[in-house]
């Protein structure tokens, strides 16, 4: 059946099945056959060398099997060797993370570029297990493991050789790397005992704004909300309730200054997102900051003065109602016409 004419797909599937079974048996047998720690390390090393030599010589249908097997076995060799050397569980986990990250960076330069997505999946799984091991043994060192994984993930975005693995692989690696670096930053702040909310939100927001500006330069047709909306929200929205509830003046003053800068930038460059976000945040800060003096003045003035002032204000507003309505309509059209 396999040798029949037109059975190329069947031959490839059968060959793939045999090779996958061989790879799994090789890895499992290397671990089960050796009882001593150093013997297990040597067995895993022999398996890694065998998979590495099998990869370049194999046909294209076989390469997606042996290249991931070699990568996984190399990480296992490093972890088993560090364990056999008597290192702590945290050191073993960090060793696995560092080796997986190094292999991820070096994988695009190997001969088996066609197997890069499968190799990246295996190394990502190895790095994830290492991060979980570091979190379970030494939580205060978790940020180091996340930083290593994030740096390796971002390397795929800036490595020309990784383009052979596909745009989807680069995009997933970039997102995973950025998320890991952000988690490492937050974990480091938690270990250091930092309790200021802006320390967690401001740097990611600034990076998102910088990334939005870079995207706008590459794609001028991109709107301001997709480019800057998330970054502006990360910078201003988490600090707004804190500024409202804060009795000190430093946080409201800084948030108001940032809102004014966003408002001016939106008006200067005709961008809707900075203009609307800046105006909204500035209005909220101004209302809550001016509410206390207004309430104090209301309680201090006699009631007849408050009623007379309110009536006079209504007369003034009513006299110019038509003109103000036209101005608001014109302002709405101008804001909707911004990019």
Coordinates of N, CA and C in Angstrom, one line a residue, residues 164-330:
X164 N 12.0 33.5 8.4 CA 11.7 32.3 7.7 C 10.7 31.4 8.5
X165 N 10.5 31.7 9.8 CA 9.6 30.9 10.6 C 8.1 31.4 10.4
X166 N 7.9 32.5 9.7 CA 6.6 33.0 9.5 C 6.3 34.3 10.3
X167 N 5.5 35.1 9.7 CA 5.1 36.3 10.4 C 4.3 36.0 11.7
X168 N 3.5 35.0 11.6 CA 2.7 34.6 12.8 C 3.5 34.3 14.0
X169 N 4.6 33.6 13.7 CA 5.6 33.2 14.8 C 6.2 34.4 15.4
X170 N 6.6 35.4 14.6 CA 7.2 36.6 15.1 C 6.2 37.4 15.9
X171 N 5.0 37.5 15.4 CA 4.0 38.2 16.2 C 3.7 37.6 17.5
X172 N 3.5 36.3 17.6 CA 3.2 35.6 18.8 C 4.4 35.7 19.8
X173 N 5.6 35.6 19.3 CA 6.8 35.7 20.1 C 6.9 37.1 20.6
X174 N 6.7 38.1 19.8 CA 6.7 39.5 20.3 C 5.7 39.8 21.4
X175 N 4.5 39.4 21.2 CA 3.5 39.6 22.2 C 3.8 38.9 23.5
X176 N 4.2 37.6 23.4 CA 4.6 36.8 24.6 C 5.8 37.5 25.3
X177 N 6.8 37.9 24.5 CA 8.0 38.5 25.1 C 7.6 39.8 25.8
X178 N 6.8 40.7 25.2 CA 6.4 41.9 25.8 C 5.6 41.7 27.1
X179 N 4.7 40.7 27.0 CA 3.9 40.4 28.2 C 4.8 39.8 29.4
X180 N 5.8 39.0 29.0 CA 6.7 38.5 30.0 C 7.5 39.6 30.7
X181 N 8.0 40.5 29.8 CA 8.8 41.6 30.4 C 8.0 42.5 31.3
X182 N 6.7 42.7 30.9 CA 5.8 43.5 31.8 C 5.5 42.8 33.1
X183 N 5.3 41.5 33.0 CA 5.1 40.7 34.2 C 6.4 40.7 35.1
X184 N 7.5 40.6 34.5 CA 8.8 40.7 35.2 C 8.9 42.0 35.9
X185 N 8.6 43.1 35.2 CA 8.6 44.5 35.8 C 7.7 44.6 37.0
X186 N 6.5 44.1 36.9 CA 5.5 44.1 38.0 C 6.0 43.3 39.1
X187 N 6.5 42.1 38.8 CA 6.9 41.2 39.9 C 8.1 41.8 40.7
X188 N 9.0 42.4 39.9 CA 10.1 43.1 40.6 C 9.7 44.3 41.5
X189 N 8.7 45.0 41.0 CA 8.1 46.1 41.9 C 7.5 45.5 43.1
X190 N 6.8 44.4 43.0 CA 6.2 43.7 44.1 C 7.2 43.2 45.1
X191 N 8.3 42.7 44.6 CA 9.4 42.2 45.5 C 10.0 43.4 46.3
X192 N 10.1 44.5 45.6 CA 10.7 45.7 46.2 C 9.8 46.4 47.1
X193 N 8.5 46.0 47.2 CA 7.6 46.7 48.1 C 7.1 48.0 47.6
X194 N 7.1 48.3 46.3 CA 6.6 49.5 45.7 C 5.1 49.5 45.7
X195 N 4.5 50.5 46.3 CA 3.0 50.6 46.4 C 2.4 51.7 45.6
X196 N 3.2 52.5 44.9 CA 2.7 53.6 44.1 C 2.1 53.0 42.8
X197 N 0.8 53.3 42.6 CA 0.1 52.7 41.4 C 0.8 53.2 40.1
X198 N 1.2 54.4 40.1 CA 1.8 54.9 38.8 C 3.1 54.2 38.4
X199 N 3.8 53.6 39.4 CA 5.0 52.9 39.0 C 4.6 51.6 38.2
X200 N 3.4 51.1 38.3 CA 3.0 49.9 37.6 C 2.3 50.3 36.3
X201 N 1.7 51.5 36.2 CA 0.9 51.8 35.0 C 1.6 52.8 34.1
X202 N 2.5 53.7 34.6 CA 3.0 54.8 33.8 C 4.0 54.2 32.7
X203 N 5.1 53.4 33.1 CA 6.0 52.9 32.1 C 5.4 52.1 31.0
X204 N 4.5 51.2 31.3 CA 3.8 50.5 30.2 C 3.0 51.4 29.3
X205 N 2.3 52.4 29.9 CA 1.6 53.4 29.1 C 2.5 54.2 28.2
X206 N 3.6 54.6 28.7 CA 4.5 55.4 27.9 C 5.1 54.5 26.7
X207 N 5.4 53.3 27.0 CA 5.8 52.4 25.9 C 4.7 52.2 24.9
X208 N 3.5 52.0 25.3 CA 2.4 51.9 24.4 C 2.2 53.1 23.5
X209 N 2.4 54.3 24.1 CA 2.3 55.5 23.3 C 3.4 55.6 22.3
X210 N 4.7 55.2 22.7 CA 5.8 55.2 21.8 C 5.5 54.2 20.7
X211 N 5.0 53.0 21.0 CA 4.7 52.1 20.0 C 3.6 52.6 19.0
X212 N 2.6 53.3 19.6 CA 1.6 53.9 18.7 C 2.1 54.9 17.8
X213 N 3.1 55.7 18.3 CA 3.7 56.7 17.4 C 4.5 56.0 16.3
X214 N 5.2 55.0 16.6 CA 5.9 54.2 15.6 C 5.0 53.6 14.5
X215 N 3.9 53.1 15.0 CA 2.9 52.5 14.0 C 2.3 53.6 13.1
X216 N 2.1 54.8 13.7 CA 1.5 55.9 12.9 C 2.5 56.3 11.8
X217 N 3.8 56.3 12.1 CA 4.8 56.6 11.1 C 4.8 55.6 10.0
X218 N 4.7 54.3 10.3 CA 4.7 53.3 9.3 C 3.4 53.2 8.6
X219 N 2.3 53.5 9.2 CA 0.9 53.4 8.6 C 0.2 54.7 8.9
X220 N 0.3 55.7 8.1 CA -0.3 57.0 8.3 C -1.8 56.9 8.3
X221 N -2.4 55.9 7.7 CA -3.9 55.8 7.7 C -4.4 55.3 9.0
X222 N -3.6 54.8 9.9 CA -4.1 54.3 11.2 C -4.6 55.5 12.0
X223 N -5.8 55.3 12.6 CA -6.5 56.3 13.4 C -5.8 56.5 14.7
X224 N -6.1 57.6 15.4 CA -5.5 58.0 16.7 C -6.0 57.1 17.8
X225 N -7.2 56.6 17.7 CA -7.7 55.7 18.8 C -7.0 54.4 18.8
X226 N -6.9 53.7 17.7 CA -6.1 52.4 17.7 C -4.6 52.6 18.1
X227 N -4.1 53.8 17.7 CA -2.6 54.0 18.0 C -2.4 54.4 19.4
X228 N -3.2 55.4 19.9 CA -2.8 56.0 21.2 C -3.9 55.8 22.3
X229 N -5.0 55.2 22.0 CA -6.1 55.0 23.0 C -5.7 54.2 24.2
X230 N -5.1 53.0 23.9 CA -4.8 52.2 25.0 C -3.7 52.8 25.9
X231 N -2.7 53.4 25.2 CA -1.6 54.0 26.0 C -2.1 55.2 26.8
X232 N -3.0 56.0 26.3 CA -3.5 57.2 27.1 C -4.3 56.7 28.2
X233 N -5.1 55.6 28.0 CA -5.9 55.0 29.1 C -5.0 54.5 30.2
X234 N -3.9 53.8 29.8 CA -3.0 53.2 30.8 C -2.3 54.3 31.6
X235 N -2.1 55.5 31.0 CA -1.4 56.6 31.7 C -2.3 57.3 32.6
X236 N -3.5 57.6 32.2 CA -4.4 58.5 32.9 C -5.5 57.8 33.8
X237 N -6.2 56.8 33.2 CA -7.4 56.3 33.9 C -7.1 55.7 35.2
X238 N -6.0 54.8 35.4 CA -5.8 54.3 36.8 C -5.5 55.4 37.8
X239 N -4.9 56.5 37.4 CA -4.5 57.5 38.4 C -5.7 58.5 38.7
X240 N -6.7 58.5 37.8 CA -7.8 59.4 38.0 C -8.6 59.2 39.4
X241 N -9.0 58.0 39.7 CA -9.7 57.9 41.0 C -8.8 58.2 42.2
X242 N -7.5 57.8 42.0 CA -6.5 58.1 43.1 C -6.3 59.6 43.3
X243 N -6.3 60.4 42.1 CA -6.2 61.8 42.2 C -7.4 62.5 42.8
X244 N -8.6 61.9 42.5 CA -9.8 62.4 43.1 C -9.9 62.2 44.6
X245 N -9.4 61.0 45.1 CA -9.5 60.7 46.5 C -8.3 61.2 47.3
X246 N -7.2 61.7 46.6 CA -6.0 62.1 47.2 C -6.2 63.5 47.8
X247 N -5.9 63.7 49.1 CA -6.0 65.1 49.7 C -4.8 65.9 49.4
X248 N -3.7 65.3 49.0 CA -2.5 66.1 48.7 C -2.7 66.7 47.2
X249 N -1.9 67.6 46.9 CA -2.0 68.3 45.6 C -1.1 67.8 44.5
X250 N -0.1 66.9 44.9 CA 0.9 66.5 44.0 C 0.3 65.7 42.9
X251 N -0.4 64.6 43.2 CA -0.9 63.7 42.2 C -1.9 64.4 41.3
X252 N -2.9 65.2 41.9 CA -3.8 65.9 40.9 C -3.1 66.9 40.0
X253 N -2.1 67.6 40.6 CA -1.4 68.5 39.8 C -0.6 67.9 38.6
X254 N 0.0 66.7 38.9 CA 0.8 66.0 37.8 C -0.2 65.4 36.8
X255 N -1.3 64.9 37.3 CA -2.3 64.3 36.3 C -2.9 65.4 35.5
X256 N -3.2 66.6 36.1 CA -3.7 67.7 35.4 C -2.7 68.2 34.3
X257 N -1.5 68.3 34.7 CA -0.4 68.7 33.7 C -0.3 67.7 32.6
X258 N -0.4 66.4 32.9 CA -0.4 65.4 31.8 C -1.6 65.6 30.9
X259 N -2.8 65.8 31.5 CA -4.0 66.0 30.7 C -3.9 67.3 29.8
X260 N -3.3 68.3 30.3 CA -3.1 69.5 29.5 C -2.2 69.3 28.3
X261 N -1.1 68.5 28.6 CA -0.2 68.2 27.5 C -0.9 67.3 26.5
X262 N -1.7 66.4 26.9 CA -2.4 65.6 25.9 C -3.4 66.4 25.1
X263 N -4.1 67.3 25.8 CA -5.0 68.2 25.1 C -4.3 69.1 24.1
X264 N -3.2 69.7 24.5 CA -2.5 70.5 23.5 C -1.9 69.7 22.4
X265 N -1.4 68.5 22.6 CA -0.9 67.7 21.5 C -2.0 67.3 20.6
X266 N -3.2 67.0 21.1 CA -4.3 66.6 20.2 C -4.7 67.8 19.4
X267 N -4.8 69.0 20.0 CA -5.1 70.1 19.2 C -4.1 70.5 18.2
X268 N -2.8 70.3 18.5 CA -1.7 70.7 17.7 C -1.6 69.8 16.4
X269 N -1.7 68.5 16.7 CA -1.5 67.6 15.6 C -2.9 67.0 15.0
X270 N -4.0 67.6 15.5 CA -5.3 67.3 15.0 C -5.6 65.8 15.2
X271 N -5.4 65.3 16.4 CA -5.6 63.9 16.8 C -6.8 63.9 17.8
X272 N -7.8 63.1 17.5 CA -9.0 63.0 18.3 C -8.7 62.4 19.7
X273 N -8.0 61.3 19.7 CA -7.8 60.5 21.0 C -7.1 61.4 22.1
X274 N -6.0 62.0 21.8 CA -5.4 62.8 22.9 C -6.2 64.0 23.3
X275 N -6.9 64.6 22.3 CA -7.8 65.7 22.6 C -8.9 65.3 23.5
X276 N -9.6 64.3 23.2 CA -10.8 63.9 24.0 C -10.4 63.3 25.4
X277 N -9.3 62.5 25.4 CA -8.8 61.9 26.7 C -8.3 63.1 27.6
X278 N -7.5 64.0 27.0 CA -7.0 65.1 27.8 C -8.1 66.0 28.4
X279 N -9.1 66.3 27.5 CA -10.2 67.1 28.0 C -11.0 66.4 29.0
X280 N -11.3 65.1 28.9 CA -12.1 64.4 29.9 C -11.4 64.3 31.2
X281 N -10.1 64.0 31.2 CA -9.4 63.8 32.5 C -9.2 65.2 33.1
X282 N -8.9 66.2 32.4 CA -8.7 67.5 32.9 C -10.1 68.0 33.5
X283 N -11.2 67.8 32.9 CA -12.5 68.2 33.4 C -12.8 67.5 34.7
X284 N -12.5 66.2 34.7 CA -12.8 65.4 36.0 C -11.9 65.9 37.1
X285 N -10.7 66.2 36.9 CA -9.8 66.7 37.9 C -10.2 68.0 38.4
X286 N -10.6 68.9 37.4 CA -11.0 70.3 37.8 C -12.2 70.3 38.6
X287 N -13.2 69.5 38.2 CA -14.5 69.4 39.0 C -14.3 69.0 40.4
X288 N -13.5 67.9 40.6 CA -13.3 67.4 41.9 C -12.4 68.3 42.8
X289 N -11.5 68.9 42.1 CA -10.6 69.8 42.9 C -11.3 71.1 43.3
X290 N -12.2 71.6 42.4 CA -12.9 72.9 42.7 C -14.2 72.7 43.5
X291 N -14.6 71.4 43.7 CA -15.8 71.2 44.4 C -15.8 71.6 45.9
X292 N -14.6 71.4 46.5 CA -14.5 71.7 47.9 C -14.6 73.3 48.1
X293 N -13.8 74.1 47.3 CA -14.0 75.6 47.5 C -15.4 76.0 47.2
X294 N -16.0 75.4 46.2 CA -17.4 75.9 45.8 C -18.4 75.6 46.9
X295 N -18.3 74.4 47.5 CA -19.1 74.0 48.6 C -18.9 74.9 49.8
X296 N -17.6 75.2 50.1 CA -17.3 76.1 51.2 C -17.9 77.5 51.0
X297 N -17.8 78.0 49.7 CA -18.3 79.3 49.4 C -19.9 79.3 49.5
X298 N -20.5 78.2 49.1 CA -22.0 78.1 49.2 C -22.4 78.1 50.6
X299 N -21.7 77.5 51.5 CA -22.1 77.4 52.9 C -21.8 78.8 53.6
X300 N -20.8 79.5 53.1 CA -20.5 80.8 53.7 C -21.4 81.9 53.3
X301 N -21.9 81.9 52.1 CA -22.7 83.0 51.6 C -24.1 82.9 52.1
X302 N -24.7 84.0 52.3 CA -26.2 84.0 52.6 C -27.0 83.4 51.5
X303 N -28.2 82.9 51.8 CA -29.0 82.2 50.9 C -29.5 83.2 49.8
X304 N -29.8 84.4 50.1 CA -30.3 85.4 49.1 C -29.3 85.7 48.0
X305 N -28.0 85.7 48.5 CA -26.9 85.9 47.5 C -26.7 84.8 46.6
X306 N -26.9 83.5 47.1 CA -26.8 82.3 46.2 C -27.9 82.3 45.2
X307 N -29.2 82.6 45.7 CA -30.3 82.6 44.8 C -30.2 83.7 43.7
X308 N -29.7 84.9 44.1 CA -29.6 86.0 43.2 C -28.5 85.7 42.2
X309 N -27.4 85.1 42.6 CA -26.3 84.8 41.7 C -26.7 83.7 40.7
X310 N -27.5 82.7 41.2 CA -28.0 81.6 40.3 C -29.0 82.2 39.2
X311 N -29.8 83.1 39.7 CA -30.8 83.7 38.7 C -30.1 84.5 37.7
X312 N -29.1 85.3 38.1 CA -28.3 86.1 37.1 C -27.6 85.2 36.1
X313 N -27.0 84.1 36.6 CA -26.3 83.2 35.7 C -27.2 82.6 34.7
X314 N -28.5 82.2 35.1 CA -29.4 81.6 34.2 C -29.8 82.7 33.1
X315 N -30.0 83.9 33.5 CA -30.4 84.9 32.6 C -29.3 85.1 31.5
X316 N -28.0 85.1 32.0 CA -26.9 85.3 31.0 C -26.8 84.1 30.1
X317 N -27.0 82.9 30.6 CA -26.9 81.7 29.8 C -28.1 81.7 28.8
X318 N -29.2 82.1 29.2 CA -30.4 82.1 28.3 C -30.3 83.1 27.2
X319 N -29.7 84.3 27.5 CA -29.5 85.3 26.5 C -28.6 84.9 25.4
X320 N -27.6 84.1 25.7 CA -26.7 83.6 24.6 C -26.9 82.1 24.2
X321 N -28.1 81.6 24.5 CA -28.3 80.2 24.3 C -28.2 79.7 22.8
X322 N -28.7 80.5 21.9 CA -28.7 80.1 20.5 C -27.2 80.1 20.0
X323 N -26.5 81.2 20.4 CA -25.1 81.3 20.0 C -24.3 80.1 20.6
X324 N -24.5 79.9 21.8 CA -23.7 78.8 22.5 C -24.0 77.4 21.9
X325 N -25.3 77.2 21.5 CA -25.7 76.0 20.9 C -25.0 75.8 19.6
X326 N -25.0 76.9 18.8 CA -24.2 76.8 17.5 C -22.8 76.5 17.7
X327 N -22.2 77.1 18.7 CA -20.7 76.9 19.0 C -20.5 75.4 19.4
X328 N -21.4 74.9 20.2 CA -21.2 73.5 20.6 C -21.4 72.6 19.4
X329 N -22.3 72.9 18.5 CA -22.5 72.0 17.3 C -21.3 72.1 16.4
X330 N -20.7 73.3 16.3 CA -19.5 73.5 15.5 C -18.3 72.8 16.1

